[in-house]
Coordinates of C-alpha atoms in Angstrom, one line a residue:
Chain Q
M1 CA -16.2 14.4 -21.1
I2 CA -18.0 11.2 -21.1
T3 CA -19.9 11.9 -24.3
K4 CA -16.6 12.7 -25.9
L5 CA -15.2 9.5 -24.7
K6 CA -18.2 7.6 -25.9
Q7 CA -17.7 9.0 -29.4
T8 CA -14.1 7.8 -29.5
C9 CA -14.6 4.5 -27.7
G10 CA -18.1 3.5 -28.6
S11 CA -20.5 1.7 -26.3
G12 CA -17.9 0.0 -24.2
V13 CA -17.9 2.9 -21.6
T14 CA -20.6 3.2 -19.0
A15 CA -20.5 6.2 -16.7
L16 CA -21.8 5.9 -13.2
T17 CA -22.0 7.9 -10.0
Y18 CA -22.2 6.6 -6.5
S19 CA -22.2 8.7 -3.4
G20 CA -21.2 11.8 -5.5
Q21 CA -18.2 10.0 -7.0
N22 CA -17.9 9.5 -10.7
Y23 CA -16.5 6.3 -12.1
M24 CA -16.7 4.4 -15.4
V25 CA -16.9 0.8 -16.2
V26 CA -14.9 0.1 -19.4
D27 CA -14.4 -3.0 -21.6
R28 CA -11.1 -4.6 -21.2
S29 CA -10.3 -4.1 -24.9
L30 CA -10.6 -0.3 -24.6
I31 CA -8.3 0.1 -21.6
P32 CA -5.0 0.9 -23.3
E33 CA -6.5 3.6 -25.5
L34 CA -8.7 5.0 -22.8
L35 CA -5.9 5.4 -20.3
H36 CA -3.8 7.2 -22.9
V37 CA -6.7 9.5 -23.8
L38 CA -7.4 10.3 -20.1
R39 CA -3.7 11.1 -19.5
N40 CA -2.9 13.1 -22.6
E41 CA -6.2 14.7 -23.7
E42 CA -8.2 14.9 -20.5
Q43 CA -5.3 16.0 -18.2
F44 CA -5.5 13.2 -15.7
D45 CA -1.8 13.5 -14.9
Y46 CA -1.8 11.9 -11.4
C47 CA -2.5 8.2 -11.0
V48 CA -3.6 8.0 -7.4
D49 CA -4.0 4.3 -7.1
I50 CA -4.4 1.0 -8.8
T51 CA -6.1 -1.9 -7.1
A52 CA -8.3 -4.9 -7.7
V53 CA -11.3 -6.7 -6.2
H54 CA -11.8 -10.4 -6.5
Y55 CA -15.3 -11.9 -7.2
P56 CA -14.7 -15.6 -7.4
K57 CA -18.3 -16.4 -8.3
R58 CA -18.3 -14.3 -11.4
E59 CA -17.1 -15.5 -14.8
K60 CA -14.9 -12.4 -15.1
Q61 CA -13.3 -12.8 -11.7
F62 CA -11.5 -9.5 -11.2
D63 CA -12.4 -5.8 -11.1
V64 CA -9.3 -3.7 -11.7
V65 CA -9.6 -0.1 -10.6
W66 CA -7.6 2.9 -11.5
V67 CA -8.1 6.0 -9.4
L68 CA -7.1 9.1 -11.3
Y69 CA -6.8 12.7 -10.5
S70 CA -6.3 15.8 -12.6
Y71 CA -4.5 18.8 -11.1
A72 CA -5.7 21.1 -13.8
R73 CA -9.4 20.2 -13.4
N74 CA -9.3 19.3 -9.7
E75 CA -11.3 16.2 -10.5
R76 CA -11.1 12.6 -9.4
I77 CA -12.5 9.7 -11.4
R78 CA -12.2 5.9 -11.2
V79 CA -11.9 3.6 -14.2
T80 CA -13.0 0.0 -13.6
T81 CA -12.6 -3.0 -15.9
Q82 CA -13.4 -6.6 -15.5
I83 CA -11.0 -9.3 -16.5
L84 CA -10.8 -13.1 -16.4
D85 CA -8.6 -15.0 -14.1
G86 CA -5.2 -15.3 -15.9
E87 CA -5.9 -12.5 -18.3
S88 CA -3.3 -9.8 -18.3
L89 CA -3.5 -6.0 -18.7
P90 CA -1.2 -3.5 -20.4
S91 CA 1.2 -1.8 -18.0
S92 CA 0.6 1.9 -17.5
V93 CA 4.2 2.6 -16.4
P94 CA 4.9 4.5 -19.6
I95 CA 1.9 6.7 -18.9
W96 CA 2.3 7.3 -15.1
A97 CA 5.7 6.4 -13.6
T98 CA 4.1 5.9 -10.2
T99 CA 2.2 2.8 -11.3
N100 CA 5.4 0.8 -11.2
W101 CA 5.0 -0.2 -7.5
L102 CA 1.2 -0.1 -7.6
E103 CA 1.1 -2.7 -10.4
R104 CA 3.7 -4.8 -8.6
E105 CA 1.4 -4.8 -5.5
V106 CA -1.6 -5.8 -7.5
Y107 CA 0.4 -8.6 -9.0
D108 CA 1.7 -9.7 -5.6
M109 CA -1.7 -9.7 -4.0
F110 CA -3.9 -10.9 -6.8
G111 CA -1.6 -12.5 -9.4
I112 CA -2.8 -10.2 -12.2
K113 CA 0.0 -9.7 -14.8
F114 CA 0.8 -6.4 -16.5
D115 CA 2.3 -6.7 -19.9
G116 CA 5.3 -4.5 -20.6
H117 CA 6.0 -3.7 -16.9
P118 CA 9.7 -3.1 -16.5
D119 CA 10.2 -5.3 -13.5
L120 CA 7.1 -7.3 -12.5
K121 CA 7.8 -9.2 -9.3
R122 CA 6.5 -9.4 -5.8
I123 CA 6.8 -6.3 -3.7
L124 CA 5.5 -6.9 -0.2
L125 CA 5.8 -10.7 0.1
P126 CA 9.1 -12.6 -0.3
D127 CA 10.0 -13.7 -3.9
G128 CA 9.4 -17.4 -3.4
W129 CA 6.0 -17.0 -1.8
K130 CA 3.2 -19.2 -3.1
G131 CA -0.3 -17.8 -3.7
H132 CA -1.8 -14.4 -3.8
P133 CA -3.3 -13.5 -0.5
L134 CA -6.0 -11.0 -1.4
R135 CA -7.8 -13.5 -3.6
K136 CA -11.0 -14.5 -1.8
D137 CA -10.1 -18.2 -2.0
Y138 CA -6.9 -17.6 0.0
S139 CA -8.1 -18.1 3.6
I140 CA -6.9 -15.7 6.3
L141 CA -5.4 -18.7 8.1
Q142 CA -3.7 -20.1 5.1
Q143 CA 0.0 -19.5 4.9
D144 CA 2.9 -20.6 2.7
K145 CA 4.2 -23.2 5.3
E146 CA 6.9 -24.4 2.9
W147 CA 8.4 -20.9 2.7
V148 CA 8.2 -20.5 6.4
Q149 CA 9.9 -23.8 7.1
I150 CA 12.7 -23.3 4.7
N151 CA 13.4 -19.6 5.4
L152 CA 12.5 -19.2 9.0
G153 CA 13.2 -22.7 10.2
I154 CA 10.0 -23.0 12.1
E155 CA 7.1 -25.4 11.7
S156 CA 4.4 -22.8 11.1
G157 CA 4.0 -19.0 11.6
Q158 CA 0.5 -19.4 12.9
Chain J
M1 CA 17.4 -15.1 1.7
T2 CA 17.0 -15.9 -1.9
D3 CA 15.4 -12.6 -2.9
S4 CA 18.7 -10.8 -2.7
Q5 CA 20.1 -12.5 -5.8
S6 CA 17.1 -11.6 -8.0
S7 CA 17.1 -8.0 -6.7
L8 CA 20.8 -7.6 -7.5
S9 CA 20.5 -9.1 -10.9
N10 CA 17.8 -6.6 -11.7
L11 CA 20.1 -3.7 -10.7
D12 CA 22.8 -5.1 -12.9
L13 CA 20.5 -5.3 -15.9
E14 CA 20.9 -1.6 -16.6
A15 CA 22.0 -1.8 -20.2
H16 CA 25.7 -1.1 -20.2
E17 CA 28.1 -4.0 -20.3
K18 CA 30.8 -4.2 -17.8
P19 CA 33.8 -6.4 -17.1
F20 CA 33.7 -9.3 -14.8
L21 CA 35.4 -7.3 -12.0
D22 CA 34.6 -3.6 -12.3
S23 CA 36.6 -1.9 -9.6
N24 CA 34.5 1.3 -10.0
E25 CA 31.2 -0.2 -9.1
L26 CA 30.2 -1.5 -5.7
V27 CA 26.9 -2.9 -4.6
I28 CA 26.1 -2.3 -1.0
N29 CA 23.3 -3.4 1.1
M30 CA 21.8 -1.0 3.6
G31 CA 19.4 -2.3 6.2
P32 CA 16.9 -3.8 7.0
Q33 CA 18.3 -3.3 10.5
H34 CA 19.7 0.2 10.2
P35 CA 18.9 3.1 12.5
A36 CA 18.4 5.6 9.8
T37 CA 15.9 3.7 7.8
H38 CA 13.1 4.5 10.3
G39 CA 11.9 0.9 10.5
V40 CA 12.9 -2.1 8.5
L41 CA 13.7 -0.8 5.0
R42 CA 16.4 -2.4 3.0
V43 CA 18.1 -0.4 0.3
I44 CA 20.4 -1.9 -2.2
L45 CA 22.8 0.8 -3.3
R46 CA 24.9 0.7 -6.5
L47 CA 27.9 3.0 -6.0
D48 CA 30.8 4.4 -7.9
G49 CA 33.0 5.3 -5.0
E50 CA 30.9 7.6 -2.8
K51 CA 28.5 8.4 -5.6
V52 CA 25.1 6.7 -5.9
L53 CA 24.4 5.3 -9.4
G54 CA 21.1 3.8 -8.5
L55 CA 19.3 2.0 -5.8
E56 CA 16.5 -0.4 -5.1
C57 CA 14.2 -0.6 -2.1
V58 CA 13.3 -4.0 -0.7
I59 CA 10.2 -3.6 1.4
G60 CA 7.6 -5.8 3.0
Y61 CA 9.3 -6.7 6.2
L62 CA 6.5 -5.3 8.3
H63 CA 3.7 -6.7 6.1
R64 CA 0.8 -7.8 8.3
G65 CA -1.9 -8.0 5.7
V66 CA -4.0 -5.2 6.9
E67 CA -6.2 -5.2 3.9
K68 CA -6.9 -8.9 4.2
I69 CA -7.7 -8.5 7.9
G70 CA -10.2 -5.8 7.0
E71 CA -12.2 -8.2 4.9
H72 CA -12.7 -10.4 8.0
R73 CA -13.7 -7.8 10.5
T74 CA -16.8 -5.7 10.8
Y75 CA -16.6 -2.0 9.9
T76 CA -16.3 -1.1 13.6
M77 CA -13.8 -3.8 14.4
F78 CA -11.4 -2.7 11.7
N79 CA -11.2 0.8 13.0
P80 CA -8.4 0.3 15.5
Y81 CA -6.3 -1.6 12.9
V82 CA -5.8 1.5 10.8
D83 CA -4.0 3.2 13.6
R84 CA -1.2 0.7 13.3
M85 CA -0.3 1.7 9.8
D86 CA 1.2 5.2 10.2
Y87 CA 1.6 4.8 13.9
V88 CA 3.0 8.3 14.4
A89 CA -0.1 9.8 12.8
A90 CA -2.8 7.4 14.1
V91 CA -5.4 10.1 14.4
S92 CA -5.2 11.0 10.7
N93 CA -5.5 7.3 9.7
G94 CA -8.7 7.0 11.8
L95 CA -10.2 10.2 10.3
G96 CA -9.7 8.9 6.7
Y97 CA -11.2 5.5 7.5
C98 CA -14.2 6.9 9.5
E99 CA -15.0 9.4 6.8
T100 CA -14.9 6.8 4.1
V101 CA -17.3 4.5 6.0
E102 CA -19.5 7.5 6.7
K103 CA -19.7 8.2 3.0
L104 CA -20.8 4.6 2.4
L105 CA -23.4 4.8 5.1
N106 CA -24.4 8.2 3.9
V107 CA -24.2 9.9 7.4
E108 CA -22.2 12.8 8.5
A109 CA -20.6 13.5 11.8
P110 CA -22.3 16.3 13.9
P111 CA -20.6 19.7 13.8
R112 CA -19.2 19.5 17.3
A113 CA -17.5 16.2 16.4
Q114 CA -16.1 17.8 13.2
Y115 CA -14.4 20.5 15.1
I116 CA -12.9 18.2 17.7
R117 CA -11.7 15.9 14.9
V118 CA -10.0 18.8 13.2
I119 CA -8.3 19.9 16.4
L120 CA -7.0 16.4 17.2
T121 CA -5.9 15.8 13.6
E122 CA -4.0 19.0 13.4
L123 CA -2.3 18.4 16.7
N124 CA -1.4 15.0 15.3
R125 CA 0.1 16.7 12.2
I126 CA 2.3 18.8 14.6
A127 CA 3.3 15.7 16.5
S128 CA 4.2 13.8 13.3
H129 CA 6.3 16.7 12.0
Q130 CA 8.0 17.0 15.4
L131 CA 8.9 13.4 15.3
W132 CA 10.1 13.7 11.8
L133 CA 12.2 16.8 12.6
G134 CA 13.9 15.2 15.6
T135 CA 14.8 11.9 13.8
H136 CA 15.7 13.6 10.5
A137 CA 18.1 16.0 12.3
L138 CA 19.5 13.2 14.3
D139 CA 20.2 11.2 11.2
I140 CA 22.1 14.1 9.7
G141 CA 24.1 14.6 12.9
A142 CA 22.3 17.2 14.9
I143 CA 21.3 15.6 18.2
T144 CA 19.8 18.5 20.0
P145 CA 16.5 19.0 18.1
L146 CA 15.5 15.5 19.1
F147 CA 15.3 16.4 22.7
Y148 CA 13.5 19.6 22.0
T149 CA 10.9 18.0 19.8
F150 CA 10.2 15.0 22.0
R151 CA 9.8 17.3 25.0
D152 CA 7.2 19.3 23.2
R153 CA 5.5 16.3 21.5
E154 CA 4.9 15.0 25.0
E155 CA 2.4 17.8 25.6
I156 CA 0.3 16.7 22.6
L157 CA 0.4 13.1 23.7
K158 CA -0.7 14.1 27.2
I159 CA -3.8 15.7 25.6
Y160 CA -4.5 12.5 23.8
E161 CA -4.0 10.4 26.9
K162 CA -6.5 12.6 28.8
Y163 CA -8.9 12.5 26.0
C164 CA -9.0 8.8 25.1
G165 CA -6.5 7.0 27.3
A166 CA -4.0 6.2 24.6
R167 CA -1.0 8.1 23.5
L168 CA 0.1 6.6 20.2
T169 CA -2.5 4.3 18.7
T170 CA -5.3 6.5 19.8
H171 CA -8.4 5.1 18.1
A172 CA -9.8 8.6 18.8
F173 CA -12.7 8.6 16.3
R174 CA -15.7 6.4 15.7
I175 CA -17.7 5.9 12.6
G176 CA -20.3 8.7 12.8
G177 CA -18.3 11.0 15.1
L178 CA -16.6 10.5 18.4
Q179 CA -17.2 8.0 21.2
Y180 CA -16.2 10.4 24.0
E181 CA -17.2 13.9 24.8
T182 CA -14.1 16.0 25.6
Y183 CA -12.9 16.0 29.2
A184 CA -13.4 19.0 31.5
G185 CA -10.5 21.3 30.7
F186 CA -9.8 20.1 27.2
E187 CA -10.1 23.5 25.7
K188 CA -7.9 25.0 28.3
D189 CA -5.3 22.3 27.7
V190 CA -5.3 22.9 24.0
R191 CA -5.1 26.7 24.4
N192 CA -2.2 26.3 26.9
F193 CA -0.5 24.0 24.4
L194 CA -0.8 26.6 21.6
T195 CA 0.7 29.3 23.8
F196 CA 3.5 27.0 24.9
F197 CA 4.2 25.7 21.4
R198 CA 4.3 28.9 19.3
P199 CA 7.7 30.1 20.5
K200 CA 9.0 26.5 20.3
I201 CA 8.9 26.5 16.5
D202 CA 11.1 29.5 16.6
E203 CA 13.4 27.6 18.9
Y204 CA 13.7 24.7 16.5
E205 CA 14.3 27.1 13.6
E206 CA 17.0 28.9 15.6
L207 CA 18.8 25.6 15.9
L208 CA 18.7 24.7 12.3
T209 CA 17.5 27.2 9.7
T210 CA 20.7 29.2 9.5
N211 CA 23.0 26.6 10.9
R212 CA 25.9 26.3 8.5
I213 CA 26.3 22.5 8.8
W214 CA 22.6 22.0 8.4
L215 CA 22.6 24.1 5.2
E216 CA 25.5 22.2 3.8
R217 CA 23.9 18.9 4.5
T218 CA 20.4 19.8 3.1
K219 CA 20.7 22.4 0.4
N220 CA 20.6 20.9 -3.1
V221 CA 20.4 17.4 -1.7
G222 CA 17.7 15.1 -3.0
K223 CA 16.3 17.5 -5.5
I224 CA 13.1 16.6 -7.3
S225 CA 11.1 18.7 -9.7
G226 CA 7.3 19.3 -9.5
E227 CA 6.7 17.4 -12.8
D228 CA 8.6 14.4 -11.5
C229 CA 6.6 14.5 -8.3
I230 CA 3.4 14.4 -10.2
A231 CA 4.6 11.6 -12.5
L232 CA 5.7 9.6 -9.5
G233 CA 2.5 10.3 -7.6
V234 CA 4.4 12.0 -4.8
T235 CA 2.1 14.0 -2.5
G236 CA 2.3 15.9 0.8
P237 CA 5.1 18.2 1.9
V238 CA 7.5 16.7 -0.7
L239 CA 5.2 17.7 -3.5
R240 CA 4.7 21.2 -2.0
A241 CA 8.4 21.8 -1.5
S242 CA 8.8 21.3 -5.3
G243 CA 6.5 24.2 -5.9
V244 CA 3.2 22.5 -6.5
K245 CA 0.6 24.2 -4.4
W246 CA -1.7 21.3 -3.7
D247 CA -3.2 20.1 -0.5
V248 CA -6.3 17.8 -0.2
R249 CA -7.6 20.0 2.6
K250 CA -7.9 22.9 0.1
A251 CA -8.4 21.0 -3.2
Q252 CA -11.2 18.7 -2.1
P253 CA -12.0 19.8 1.5
Y254 CA -13.1 17.1 3.9
A255 CA -14.2 17.2 7.5
N256 CA -14.9 21.0 7.9
Y257 CA -11.6 22.4 6.7
K258 CA -13.4 24.8 4.4
N259 CA -14.4 26.8 7.5
F260 CA -10.8 27.6 8.4
D261 CA -8.4 30.1 7.1
F262 CA -4.9 28.8 6.5
D263 CA -2.2 28.9 3.8
I264 CA -0.4 26.1 1.9
P265 CA 3.3 26.7 2.3
I266 CA 5.3 25.8 -0.7
G267 CA 9.0 25.7 -1.6
E268 CA 10.9 26.5 -4.7
N269 CA 13.9 24.2 -5.2
G270 CA 12.5 20.8 -4.1
D271 CA 15.5 20.0 -2.1
T272 CA 15.9 18.7 1.4
Y273 CA 16.2 22.2 2.9
D274 CA 12.9 23.4 1.2
R275 CA 11.1 20.3 2.5
Y276 CA 12.3 21.2 6.0
L277 CA 11.0 24.8 5.6
V278 CA 7.7 23.6 4.3
R279 CA 7.1 21.3 7.2
M280 CA 8.1 24.0 9.7
A281 CA 5.6 26.4 8.1
E282 CA 3.0 23.6 8.1
M283 CA 3.3 23.4 11.9
R284 CA 2.6 27.1 12.1
Q285 CA -0.4 26.7 9.9
S286 CA -1.7 23.8 12.0
V287 CA -1.4 26.0 15.0
R288 CA -3.5 28.6 13.2
I289 CA -6.2 26.0 12.4
V290 CA -6.4 24.7 15.9
E291 CA -6.6 28.3 17.2
Q292 CA -9.6 29.0 15.0
A293 CA -11.3 25.7 15.8
I294 CA -10.9 25.9 19.5
E295 CA -12.7 29.3 19.6
A296 CA -15.5 28.0 17.4
I297 CA -16.4 24.6 18.9
P298 CA -20.2 24.5 18.9
E299 CA -22.3 22.6 21.5
G300 CA -24.2 19.5 20.6
P301 CA -23.9 15.8 20.2
V302 CA -20.7 14.2 19.2
L303 CA -22.1 11.0 17.6
A304 CA -24.5 10.9 14.7
K305 CA -27.4 8.5 14.7
I306 CA -25.8 5.4 13.2
P307 CA -27.1 1.8 13.4
K308 CA -25.5 -0.5 15.9
V309 CA -25.0 -3.1 13.2
M310 CA -23.6 -1.3 10.2
K311 CA -24.6 -2.6 6.8
P312 CA -23.8 -0.1 4.1
A313 CA -25.7 -0.5 0.8
P314 CA -23.6 -2.2 -1.9
G315 CA -21.3 0.2 -3.6
E316 CA -17.8 1.5 -3.6
V317 CA -16.2 4.7 -2.4
Y318 CA -12.8 6.2 -2.6
H319 CA -12.1 9.0 -0.1
S320 CA -8.8 10.6 0.7
I321 CA -7.4 13.0 3.3
E322 CA -4.2 15.0 3.7
A323 CA -2.3 13.0 6.2
P324 CA 1.0 14.5 7.5
K325 CA 2.9 12.5 4.9
G326 CA 0.6 13.1 1.9
E327 CA -2.6 11.8 0.4
L328 CA -4.0 8.9 2.4
G329 CA -6.8 7.2 0.5
Y330 CA -9.3 4.5 1.4
F331 CA -11.1 2.5 -1.3
I332 CA -13.9 0.5 0.3
V333 CA -16.2 -1.9 -1.5
S334 CA -19.4 -2.9 0.4
D335 CA -21.5 -5.9 -0.6
G336 CA -24.2 -5.0 1.9
S337 CA -23.0 -7.2 4.7
T338 CA -21.5 -6.2 8.0
Q339 CA -17.9 -6.6 6.8
P340 CA -16.3 -4.7 4.0
Y341 CA -15.9 -6.8 0.9
R342 CA -12.6 -5.1 0.1
V343 CA -10.6 -2.4 1.9
R344 CA -7.8 -0.8 0.0
V345 CA -5.4 1.7 1.6
R346 CA -3.6 4.1 -0.6
P347 CA -0.6 4.9 1.7
P348 CA 1.4 8.1 1.0
S349 CA 4.6 6.7 2.4
F350 CA 4.6 3.7 0.0
V351 CA 4.1 5.9 -3.1
N352 CA 6.6 8.6 -1.9
L353 CA 9.3 6.0 -1.2
Q354 CA 9.3 5.2 -4.9
A355 CA 10.9 8.5 -5.6
L356 CA 13.9 7.6 -3.5
D357 CA 15.8 6.2 -6.4
L358 CA 15.4 9.3 -8.5
M359 CA 16.2 11.6 -5.7
C360 CA 19.4 9.8 -4.7
R361 CA 21.0 9.4 -8.1
G362 CA 24.2 11.3 -8.4
Q363 CA 24.3 12.1 -4.7
L364 CA 26.7 10.8 -2.0
V365 CA 26.0 7.8 0.2
A366 CA 25.6 10.1 3.2
D367 CA 22.9 11.9 1.4
V368 CA 20.8 8.8 1.0
I369 CA 20.3 9.0 4.8
A370 CA 19.2 12.6 4.5
V371 CA 16.8 11.8 1.6
I372 CA 15.2 8.9 3.5
G373 CA 14.7 11.2 6.4
T374 CA 13.3 14.0 4.3
L375 CA 10.7 11.7 2.6
D376 CA 9.3 11.1 6.1
I377 CA 8.3 7.5 5.6
V378 CA 6.8 5.2 8.2
L379 CA 7.5 1.6 7.3
G380 CA 4.3 0.4 9.1
E381 CA 2.4 2.3 6.4
V382 CA 4.7 1.3 3.5
D383 CA 4.3 -2.4 4.3
R384 CA 0.8 -2.5 5.9

């Protein structure tokens, strides 16, 4: 499969294995096409999860990870791409309906935007919340005090 | 709160224009404090009379930032936290987490530990389904099953209490195996439970399976097709009731499930009634697995040789198990230190809840309660 993908996508795809699990690191520019190919030609019809990892010291600060599964092949792969802070990704809601909430959670926790998402807004945190908690520069003790003071009427939730 | 306005406007955005006061449409807020939402779930319903035109879930009321906490605890310290996500199936959560870290560390639990893990996890599946059955039937109006299921669930909780001292958030497993050897009489207790429990499933079924009111309230309610389930990422009994024969225990066996003989029950119609039948059949299958496991427990150590200070090599691993509610996955990134660099939990309840909108469209308001019940969500896991 990887060799076939390499032919269509060129050298932007690196296939790796760790602890018996296959994953590929892909250039950001190839993502829209690659996800389509995986869904429609390689039968990865179940998007298990989308998540991100923040590396503040890198130039491209975020790893975005898609975990995909194919019922027909009984195979699981991960697709990883690196993006800059503030860079957006194409939404995969048209490909897998399940990614609606998953992308909203990534946006909520990391502030990564997905273009073309039907309703991109916070999901777990309140709408007016400031900051994105799963970024590494968001301390575990930090809290949106303003939101707490206005909405809960207490000085601080700590 | 301010978020209600934006949520409502989003519901109204659905293409068609309507007059300033449309007497046919009504927007109603259900929850977050509502006994049938199984926690704090808020559902904004758009109704035409009694008919549901669409709905939106507002979640996050129980958000505790479990994933953020994980980044600030060592691998061992984070273990008890995962019990608090799906708190009615704490043992399954622990199994998923421990196995993921074991993959990172490249160790495997000893055979004896694997068998005990399977026994406790399957008992937990039964307990979770019992709690689901009791509350789901209660929501629909049948009060009796609740007393039956809670009476029998107690027997499982007693085994947990004797084994590790806790009943609900058990923290039963450790990375690399188990902390405790089983207590004297563990096998006898489990065997007694199986003998006690087998006729009880028939008892539950006698109350409901052919009960006319139950049939009226569940048949053809909250239908969802197998294709829609796959597109929406729905897993677990909900997926199987729609006719897709898929279970992580069979598809990608973990622990030592490949040693046991069991079936995957499936449904045909994908309605609330089929999901009820699938879960009842799953309880019977769990009994079968425990029966086989208890006869085959080998002797030996229960904890693998693992370092006191765990420092997995840098890398990332995704591992998932079949929790009572569906596929529960953990994605852990290690940077070589004692704390995980990133812990991501893929909760089945969160993803399954997304299907609520589709399943409720065109149904009656009272059916929304039935569908929330049949999805078997736990808000502690939805919000994490």
